[in-house]
Structure formats: structure tokens, C-alpha cells
Short mmCIF file of C-alpha atoms in Angstrom, two decimals:
data_model
loop_
_atom_site.label_atom_id
_atom_site.label_comp_id
_atom_site.label_asym_id
_atom_site.label_seq_id
_atom_site.Cartn_x
_atom_site.Cartn_y
_atom_site.Cartn_z
CA MET A 6 42.05 65.90 7.02
CA LYS A 7 40.98 62.61 6.36
CA SER A 8 42.33 61.55 2.93
CA ILE A 9 45.55 62.02 1.33
CA TYR A 10 46.97 61.44 -1.48
CA ILE A 11 50.64 60.36 -2.44
CA HIS A 12 52.41 60.91 -5.20
CA ILE A 13 55.35 59.00 -6.94
CA PRO A 14 56.83 61.22 -10.54
CA PHE A 15 58.89 58.20 -11.53
CA CYS A 16 58.10 56.49 -14.90
CA HIS A 17 60.51 53.83 -16.58
CA HIS A 18 58.54 55.60 -19.67
CA ILE A 19 56.41 58.30 -19.95
CA CYS A 20 52.85 57.72 -21.67
CA HIS A 21 52.38 60.27 -24.48
CA TYR A 22 49.16 61.47 -22.82
CA CYS A 23 49.88 62.08 -18.73
CA ASP A 24 50.38 65.53 -18.38
CA PHE A 25 51.54 64.25 -14.77
CA ASN A 26 54.80 65.44 -13.17
CA LYS A 27 56.72 62.95 -13.54
CA VAL A 28 60.06 62.22 -14.58
CA PHE A 29 62.37 58.74 -16.23
CA LEU A 30 63.50 56.91 -13.38
CA LYS A 31 66.69 56.17 -14.50
CA ASN A 32 69.40 58.23 -12.40
CA GLN A 33 67.10 60.10 -9.79
CA PRO A 34 67.90 60.21 -6.14
CA VAL A 35 65.33 58.14 -5.43
CA ASP A 36 66.35 56.99 -1.76
CA GLN A 37 66.83 60.93 -0.50
CA TYR A 38 63.29 61.44 -2.11
CA VAL A 39 60.80 59.03 -0.41
CA ASP A 40 63.23 60.75 2.07
CA ALA A 41 62.27 64.19 1.83
CA LEU A 42 58.40 62.40 1.20
CA LEU A 43 59.18 61.24 5.22
CA ARG A 44 59.51 64.28 6.33
CA GLU A 45 57.05 65.60 4.37
CA ILE A 46 53.99 63.76 5.58
CA GLU A 47 56.14 64.08 9.09
CA MET A 48 55.35 67.78 9.15
CA VAL A 49 51.77 67.23 8.02
CA SER A 50 50.82 65.17 11.10
CA PRO A 51 49.78 67.35 13.21
CA LEU A 52 46.78 68.03 10.51
CA LEU A 53 45.64 64.95 11.38
CA ILE A 54 43.66 64.81 13.64
CA GLU A 55 40.84 61.87 12.62
CA PRO A 56 41.99 58.47 11.91
CA VAL A 57 42.91 59.18 7.41
CA GLU A 58 39.95 57.15 6.05
CA THR A 59 41.67 57.10 2.30
CA ILE A 60 44.81 56.93 1.30
CA PHE A 61 45.35 56.35 -2.63
CA ILE A 62 49.03 56.50 -4.05
CA GLY A 63 49.36 57.41 -7.85
CA GLY A 64 52.40 58.68 -10.26
CA GLY A 65 54.01 58.96 -12.05
CA THR A 66 54.26 54.93 -11.88
CA PRO A 67 54.54 54.25 -7.65
CA THR A 68 56.08 50.42 -8.41
CA ALA A 69 58.88 51.78 -9.73
CA LEU A 70 59.75 52.26 -6.28
CA SER A 71 61.48 48.82 -5.60
CA ALA A 72 60.75 46.86 -2.15
CA LYS A 73 62.57 47.92 0.07
CA GLN A 74 61.88 51.72 -1.53
CA LEU A 75 57.97 50.93 -0.85
CA GLU A 76 58.50 48.98 2.52
CA ARG A 77 60.43 52.69 3.90
CA LEU A 78 56.98 54.27 2.71
CA MET A 79 55.03 52.17 4.12
CA LEU A 80 56.38 52.18 7.44
CA GLY A 81 56.82 56.27 7.67
CA ILE A 82 53.17 56.03 6.94
CA GLU A 83 51.98 53.66 9.54
CA LYS A 84 54.20 55.95 12.03
CA PHE A 85 52.94 59.71 11.11
CA ILE A 86 49.25 58.59 10.00
CA PRO A 87 46.66 57.43 12.08
CA ILE A 88 44.48 55.40 9.76
CA SER A 89 40.79 53.87 10.41
CA SER A 90 40.55 50.45 10.68
CA ASP A 91 38.44 50.81 7.41
CA VAL A 92 40.23 52.96 5.38
CA GLU A 93 40.87 52.19 1.36
CA PHE A 94 44.19 52.65 0.79
CA THR A 95 44.45 52.51 -2.87
CA ILE A 96 48.23 52.28 -5.27
CA GLU A 97 48.61 52.60 -9.17
CA ALA A 98 50.46 50.42 -11.47
CA ASN A 99 50.72 49.37 -14.42
CA PRO A 100 50.74 45.64 -15.60
CA GLY A 101 53.42 43.69 -16.32
CA ASP A 102 55.80 45.89 -14.11
CA ILE A 103 55.05 44.92 -10.53
CA SER A 104 56.26 42.15 -8.16
CA ALA A 105 55.46 39.70 -5.87
CA ASP A 106 58.42 40.92 -2.85
CA GLN A 107 56.08 43.92 -3.55
CA LEU A 108 53.07 43.02 -3.36
CA SER A 109 53.99 41.60 -0.02
CA VAL A 110 55.03 44.91 0.97
CA LEU A 111 52.18 46.80 -0.35
CA ARG A 112 49.83 43.80 1.75
CA ALA A 113 51.98 44.12 4.74
CA GLY A 114 51.90 47.92 4.52
CA GLY A 115 47.75 47.98 4.59
CA VAL A 116 47.33 48.78 0.95
CA ASN A 117 43.90 47.02 -0.36
CA ARG A 118 43.08 48.22 -3.13
CA VAL A 119 45.21 48.80 -6.83
CA SER A 120 44.82 50.75 -9.84
CA LEU A 121 45.88 49.58 -12.97
CA GLY A 122 46.91 51.27 -16.15
CA VAL A 123 45.67 49.49 -18.94
CA GLN A 124 43.86 52.35 -21.40
CA SER A 125 43.55 49.14 -23.98
CA PHE A 126 43.52 45.71 -24.98
CA ASP A 127 45.01 46.62 -28.79
CA THR A 128 48.29 46.63 -29.30
CA GLY A 129 49.08 49.14 -31.84
CA LEU A 130 47.19 51.67 -29.88
CA LEU A 131 48.84 50.35 -26.96
CA GLU A 132 51.79 51.22 -29.16
CA LYS A 133 50.72 54.96 -30.04
CA ILE A 134 49.89 55.71 -26.59
CA GLY A 135 53.31 55.00 -25.65
CA ARG A 136 52.25 52.25 -23.83
CA THR A 137 54.30 49.39 -23.68
CA HIS A 138 52.37 46.32 -22.41
CA ARG A 139 50.32 44.12 -23.83
CA GLU A 140 46.95 41.66 -23.44
CA LYS A 141 49.44 39.27 -21.48
CA GLU A 142 50.78 41.46 -19.28
CA VAL A 143 47.30 42.80 -18.21
CA ARG A 144 46.20 39.25 -17.12
CA GLU A 145 49.27 38.02 -15.55
CA THR A 146 49.47 41.50 -13.59
CA ILE A 147 45.90 40.60 -12.27
CA ASP A 148 46.82 36.73 -11.29
CA LEU A 149 49.56 37.73 -9.60
CA LEU A 150 47.17 40.23 -7.47
CA THR A 151 44.69 37.84 -6.84
CA ASN A 152 46.90 35.52 -5.91
CA ASN A 153 48.19 37.79 -3.50
CA GLY A 154 45.10 38.47 -1.81
CA PHE A 155 44.41 41.74 -3.68
CA THR A 156 40.62 41.26 -4.42
CA ASN A 157 39.78 45.30 -4.65
CA ILE A 158 41.29 45.60 -8.46
CA SER A 159 40.04 48.41 -11.00
CA ILE A 160 41.60 49.41 -14.48
CA ASP A 161 41.49 52.33 -16.37
CA VAL A 162 40.44 52.36 -19.97
CA MET A 163 41.08 54.77 -22.24
CA TYR A 164 38.23 55.76 -25.72
CA GLY A 165 38.67 58.98 -28.09
CA LEU A 166 42.36 57.32 -28.61
CA PRO A 167 43.61 57.98 -32.37
CA GLY A 168 42.67 56.17 -34.92
CA GLN A 169 40.74 54.01 -32.45
CA THR A 170 38.25 52.05 -34.10
CA MET A 171 34.65 51.58 -32.36
CA ASP A 172 35.13 48.04 -33.36
CA GLN A 173 38.70 48.02 -31.21
CA TRP A 174 36.87 49.18 -28.68
CA LYS A 175 34.42 47.04 -28.07
CA ASP A 176 37.19 44.55 -27.82
CA THR A 177 38.51 46.47 -25.12
CA LEU A 178 35.31 46.44 -23.76
CA LYS A 179 34.72 42.83 -24.26
CA LYS A 180 38.08 41.70 -23.14
CA ALA A 181 37.55 44.45 -19.83
CA VAL A 182 34.32 42.34 -18.79
CA GLN A 183 35.65 39.57 -19.03
CA LEU A 184 38.61 40.07 -16.13
CA GLU A 185 35.00 40.34 -13.93
CA LEU A 186 36.81 42.85 -12.34
CA PRO A 187 34.85 45.38 -8.96
CA HIS A 188 36.13 49.00 -10.91
CA PHE A 189 36.53 50.67 -13.82
CA SER A 190 37.30 54.33 -15.50
CA ALA A 191 36.94 55.24 -18.57
CA TYR A 192 38.10 58.08 -19.59
CA SER A 193 37.68 60.20 -23.06
CA LEU A 194 41.78 61.39 -24.22
CA ILE A 195 42.00 64.63 -23.24
CA VAL A 196 45.35 66.27 -25.33
CA GLU A 197 46.78 68.47 -22.47
CA PRO A 198 49.52 70.69 -22.83
CA LYS A 199 53.29 69.96 -21.86
CA THR A 200 52.91 66.27 -23.71
CA VAL A 201 53.47 64.26 -26.68
CA PHE A 202 50.14 63.79 -27.80
CA TYR A 203 50.19 68.60 -27.17
CA ASN A 204 53.30 68.37 -29.72
CA MET A 205 51.99 65.96 -32.46
CA HIS A 206 48.37 67.77 -32.76
CA ARG A 207 50.02 71.23 -33.03
CA LYS A 208 51.58 70.14 -35.86
CA GLY A 209 48.70 68.72 -37.22
CA ARG A 210 50.69 64.69 -37.07
CA LEU A 211 47.54 63.69 -34.31
CA SER A 212 43.98 61.97 -36.03
CA LEU A 213 41.90 62.08 -33.54
CA PRO A 214 38.58 60.61 -33.35
CA PRO A 215 35.12 62.44 -35.08
CA GLN A 216 33.41 63.66 -31.89
CA GLU A 217 29.87 61.81 -32.97
CA LEU A 218 32.28 58.59 -33.06
CA GLU A 219 33.76 59.38 -29.10
CA ALA A 220 30.05 60.09 -28.40
CA ASP A 221 29.08 56.52 -29.33
CA MET A 222 31.87 55.07 -28.05
CA TYR A 223 31.00 56.56 -24.35
CA ARG A 224 27.34 55.59 -24.99
CA GLU A 225 28.77 52.09 -25.64
CA VAL A 226 31.14 51.57 -21.90
CA MET A 227 27.71 52.61 -20.49
CA ASP A 228 25.53 50.08 -22.33
CA VAL A 229 28.51 47.49 -21.65
CA PHE A 230 29.26 47.58 -18.13
CA SER A 231 25.41 48.08 -17.29
CA GLN A 232 24.72 44.78 -18.59
CA HIS A 233 27.56 43.72 -16.87
CA GLY A 234 26.55 44.40 -13.37
CA LEU A 235 28.62 47.56 -13.60
CA HIS A 236 26.62 50.60 -11.52
CA GLN A 237 27.51 54.00 -13.27
CA TYR A 238 28.46 56.59 -10.53
CA GLU A 239 30.19 59.20 -11.73
CA ILE A 240 31.19 59.82 -15.43
CA SER A 241 34.20 58.11 -16.19
CA ASN A 242 33.42 56.08 -13.64
CA PHE A 243 31.61 52.24 -12.68
CA ALA A 244 31.51 49.53 -9.94
CA GLN A 245 29.60 46.76 -8.50
CA LYS A 246 28.06 47.84 -5.95
CA GLY A 247 29.93 48.58 -2.17
CA PHE A 248 33.18 49.27 -4.65
CA GLU A 249 33.25 52.79 -5.82
CA SER A 250 36.30 54.39 -5.03
CA LYS A 251 35.96 56.39 -1.62
CA HIS A 252 39.31 58.30 -2.48
CA ASN A 253 37.23 59.50 -5.48
CA LYS A 254 34.63 60.69 -4.04
CA VAL A 255 36.40 62.92 -1.28
CA TYR A 256 37.66 65.01 -4.56
CA TRP A 257 34.19 65.20 -5.69
CA ASP A 258 32.03 65.85 -2.92
CA ASN A 259 34.50 69.30 -2.62
CA GLU A 260 35.93 68.04 0.74
CA GLU A 261 39.51 68.11 2.12
CA TYR A 262 42.56 66.17 1.46
CA ILE A 263 46.28 66.56 1.88
CA GLY A 264 48.80 65.62 -1.28
CA LEU A 265 52.39 64.90 -0.48
CA GLY A 266 54.59 64.64 -2.98
CA ALA A 267 56.67 66.33 -5.90
CA GLY A 268 53.59 68.40 -7.57
CA ALA A 269 50.70 67.03 -5.88
CA HIS A 270 48.05 69.26 -4.94
CA GLY A 271 46.14 69.52 -1.67
CA TYR A 272 42.92 71.14 -0.49
CA GLU A 273 43.84 72.32 3.26
CA LEU A 274 41.85 74.33 6.11
CA GLY A 275 40.30 76.34 2.88
CA LYS A 276 42.83 76.32 0.87
CA ARG A 277 44.15 74.95 -2.71
CA LEU A 278 47.89 74.32 -2.02
CA SER A 279 50.85 73.12 -5.16
CA ASN A 280 53.70 71.09 -4.30
CA ILE A 281 56.73 72.35 -5.51
CA GLY A 282 57.07 70.11 -9.14
CA PRO A 283 60.66 69.56 -9.71
CA VAL A 284 62.51 66.59 -7.32
CA ASN A 285 65.63 68.08 -6.80
CA GLN A 286 63.92 70.68 -6.17
CA TYR A 287 60.70 69.71 -3.51
CA ILE A 288 64.11 67.44 -1.55
CA LYS A 289 65.62 70.84 -1.43
CA ALA A 290 63.26 72.23 0.13
CA VAL A 291 61.69 69.59 2.26
CA GLU A 292 65.59 69.49 4.00
CA ASN A 293 65.66 72.99 4.42
CA GLY A 294 62.80 72.61 6.55
CA ASN A 295 59.97 73.92 4.69
CA ARG A 296 56.34 72.11 3.41
CA PRO A 297 57.74 72.32 -0.34
CA THR A 298 54.06 73.78 -0.66
CA ASN A 299 54.38 76.53 -4.49
CA HIS A 300 51.56 78.39 -4.31
CA THR A 301 48.23 78.79 -2.31
CA HIS A 302 44.79 79.75 -3.31
CA GLU A 303 42.48 80.52 -0.83
CA VAL A 304 39.43 79.73 -2.19
CA THR A 305 36.30 81.87 -1.73
CA ARG A 306 32.96 81.19 -0.82
CA VAL A 307 31.52 82.07 -4.26
CA GLU A 308 34.56 79.58 -5.88
CA ARG A 309 33.22 76.59 -3.17
CA MET A 310 29.69 76.98 -4.01
CA GLU A 311 30.83 76.78 -7.88
CA GLU A 312 32.93 73.77 -6.90
CA GLU A 313 30.59 71.97 -5.58
CA MET A 314 28.06 72.28 -8.36
CA PHE A 315 30.58 71.49 -11.60
CA LEU A 316 32.41 69.05 -9.47
CA GLY A 317 28.97 67.29 -7.21
CA LEU A 318 27.50 67.32 -10.44
CA ARG A 319 30.25 64.34 -11.80
CA LYS A 320 28.53 62.63 -9.83
CA VAL A 321 25.76 60.51 -11.21
CA GLU A 322 23.58 61.09 -7.83
CA GLY A 323 24.89 65.10 -8.33
CA VAL A 324 24.40 67.56 -5.68
CA SER A 325 22.57 67.13 -2.28
CA ALA A 326 20.39 70.22 -1.64
CA ALA A 327 20.57 69.51 1.82
CA ARG A 328 24.58 69.10 1.87
CA PHE A 329 24.53 72.55 0.32
CA TYR A 330 22.86 74.13 2.39
CA GLU A 331 24.10 72.65 5.53
CA LYS A 332 28.15 73.97 4.07
CA PHE A 333 26.70 77.31 3.07
CA GLY A 334 23.34 78.49 4.73
CA VAL A 335 20.91 78.88 1.14
CA GLN A 336 19.46 76.96 -0.80
CA LEU A 337 21.05 75.54 -4.33
CA VAL A 338 18.11 76.68 -5.85
CA ASP A 339 18.27 80.14 -5.12
CA VAL A 340 22.06 80.87 -5.63
CA PHE A 341 21.89 79.02 -8.56
CA HIS A 342 19.01 79.27 -10.17
CA SER A 343 18.96 80.73 -13.64
CA PRO A 344 21.96 77.76 -14.64
CA ILE A 345 19.51 75.31 -13.53
CA GLU A 346 16.56 76.94 -15.00
CA GLU A 347 18.86 77.02 -19.00
CA ALA A 348 20.15 73.07 -18.40
CA ILE A 349 16.61 71.55 -17.55
CA GLY A 350 15.47 73.59 -20.79
CA GLU A 351 17.91 72.14 -22.43
CA GLY A 352 17.12 68.50 -20.95
CA LEU A 353 20.37 68.01 -19.94
CA LEU A 354 19.55 68.39 -15.81
CA GLN A 355 17.28 67.58 -13.47
CA SER A 356 16.06 69.13 -10.12
CA ASP A 357 13.53 67.69 -7.45
CA GLU A 358 13.52 68.03 -3.71
CA VAL A 359 16.81 65.38 -2.92
CA GLY A 360 19.40 67.92 -5.69
CA VAL A 361 20.45 68.71 -9.30
CA ARG A 362 21.72 65.85 -11.14
CA LEU A 363 22.46 65.19 -15.23
CA THR A 364 20.18 63.48 -16.71
CA ASP A 365 21.63 60.74 -19.77
CA LYS A 366 21.94 63.05 -22.06
CA GLY A 367 23.90 65.72 -19.79
CA ARG A 368 26.63 63.98 -19.30
CA PHE A 369 27.73 63.66 -23.11
CA LEU A 370 28.04 67.58 -22.50
CA GLY A 371 29.05 67.80 -18.93
CA ASN A 372 31.73 70.67 -19.44
CA GLN A 373 28.81 72.15 -21.32
CA VAL A 374 26.42 71.86 -17.81
CA PHE A 375 29.64 72.67 -15.62
CA GLU A 376 30.81 76.28 -17.65
CA LYS A 377 27.10 77.18 -16.61
CA PHE A 378 28.13 77.73 -12.86
CA ILE A 379 31.15 79.75 -13.16
CA GLY A 380 31.02 84.05 -13.16
CA VAL A 381 27.05 83.75 -12.73
CA ILE A 382 26.66 84.47 -8.72
CA GLU A 383 27.21 88.06 -8.25
#
């Protein structure tokens, strides 16, 4: 395994749309959690035969850890994980929620990429979605990052938010590109179960933009980022050449990776695994000397071929025919002839000797295309 995901579940506040495993930081056993995380890292170290090429620390809010706690985590990673000299080492952070002391620790620990959850530059929308930062904190945090030697910075922005207008979205995109960062992710809001927005939606209290407006917002983001020299390399991701997310590409290429921490997911030796979510139960499992896995699924050959398609088609380059044959010993156009032809006929997919990929129209209807590849292999 050449990639590792590490989950920090603590947050200073809970965003209304977030369905990741998270808890309020206050009164949590954070030091014990870091201890357990380091023990889990040690447990999986025998699997790390080759140097790790990507590490991603996500959450939650990883920078909810103090500088001292982050330093312990960095030292443990250095001790137990063989790291490639050109590793992409990412940490997530929130604007206004990271200090120079923390950045110093992270730089010393090898972190070289920061992903900021900005979501919007509109104060009213930020309040609606449960974010506590404002535009001022975004700019101050980016200045802090660059002054501390971080140049590989990505920000997330969101569209399709409750009550969001096209003018608000255009303003967010304008302010985003003015930052002249090398990477941006633009996600449409998905109302997930176990979120504040889900409960509001069930009660009829969530006013979302119509689908036509959301499609126009997606078209706008593609146009604006393209005009500013950022190429789209995945449905929701845009970058300057050379700044594409290597870690996320592991997911889209359907490659294996290790997931560590409470609620983390992994893909190891042909199995999809998920860890225990509740923090105290996670800690107890590790203290008892066990890997804290609560669910394991052995991925069948058919499932792997299906995943190769619906994950790989998220990439603008699409699914490689040669790579598919190398993995499975069969031609993808033979295995998935019917759904490919159907999607081509609908103008959603294009195919050649290199592979298959979404058309411009297909990017707007990605989920509709992905579903075509599930349950068709006999």
C-alpha cells in the first residue's frame, strides 16, 4: 500500500452538511485518541513494504489538535511509516483555525499540502451552512500558510446551497481565482442522512436551488476555472498542471489504501474495511490490542470491475482500456459493451482505443452514467 488516510474526528463546531464521523472537541479524550491512533499506525506498519507516496489527514478538523498533539502524531508517522522522498502529504484545515505554531510542527513533520474548507465567501451563506469563518479569515489563513512556506494550497467551494443565487456563486468564484492558488475543488451540496440539513429537509425547511440553476452553476465553475488556467481533471477538481491531488487519484484509480482512525475507511488486500466510529469505542478496541475494524467486505471480481468504471469515469481522462485489461485480463468494451453503447447513444460517453470517458454532457449527469455499469455483468 502506497497511500494512507488518517482521520481526526474532532471539531470546534459542526457544519450543517457534514456527514463525516465527527464530534465536538470539548470534553473529548483527545490525548488518548492520539495514543490509540499511533498504536493503530504501528499495527499496520508491517503492511507498508514500499515507501508511502500519499498521506492525507482529514476530519473532522485535524487542526483541532494542539501543536503538541500534532507533533506527537507527526513523530509517530515518521517512526512507523516509510515515506517516499516525493510524498504528497496533505492536511485539512479551516480558515482562521490554524496557528503559526501548528504550521511549524506540520512543516517539520513533512506536511507539504493544505486543503482549506472555504465553501463560500458570502457571509449569509456561511451562516446558513454552519461555518464560523468569514472572508477575512480565508485571506489571513492563506497569507499565514504562504508566509510559513506552504505553496501547495487547495480550497473547497460549494454550490447548490440553500438560497444560493447565481450572483453569489459568481462572486465566490471571482474571489477564489483572485487568490491564485494551484488547486480548487467545487462540490454541489448533497443532503446526507444524519446531518442538520437532512433533518431540515425532512421537515420541509430547506430551500434548495432548482436543478437547472445547479447545472448552470456547474457550467459556470468549469468556465471560470478554465479561463484562469486551471484544467479540470476530475468532475469536481481543477488544478494547475502538476498540482493535481495524487491522493484522491488513488481513490479514482480504484487502488488500495490504508484508513486509520475512528470511522476511517480503507481498501486493503482486496477488502473494503471500516473502523469503529465512536471515539471511546475506537480507543478501547486499540487498547485491547486489536485493529479497530468493525466491518470488512471482500470485494468480488465483478464489484472491482464495476468500481473501476464508476470511480474511473469521474476522471476527465476516463477509464484506461489498457489498465482495465492489465487488472482483469479482459477488454472493458467486451465486459461493458451494452452500457457503453447505451451511454454513447445518449451522448454521455465517448470511447476509443485508449478507453472511455464522459462527454461534456456526461459530466452534468455523472451519477446517471455510473449507474449503468452496476449489475450488468452476469
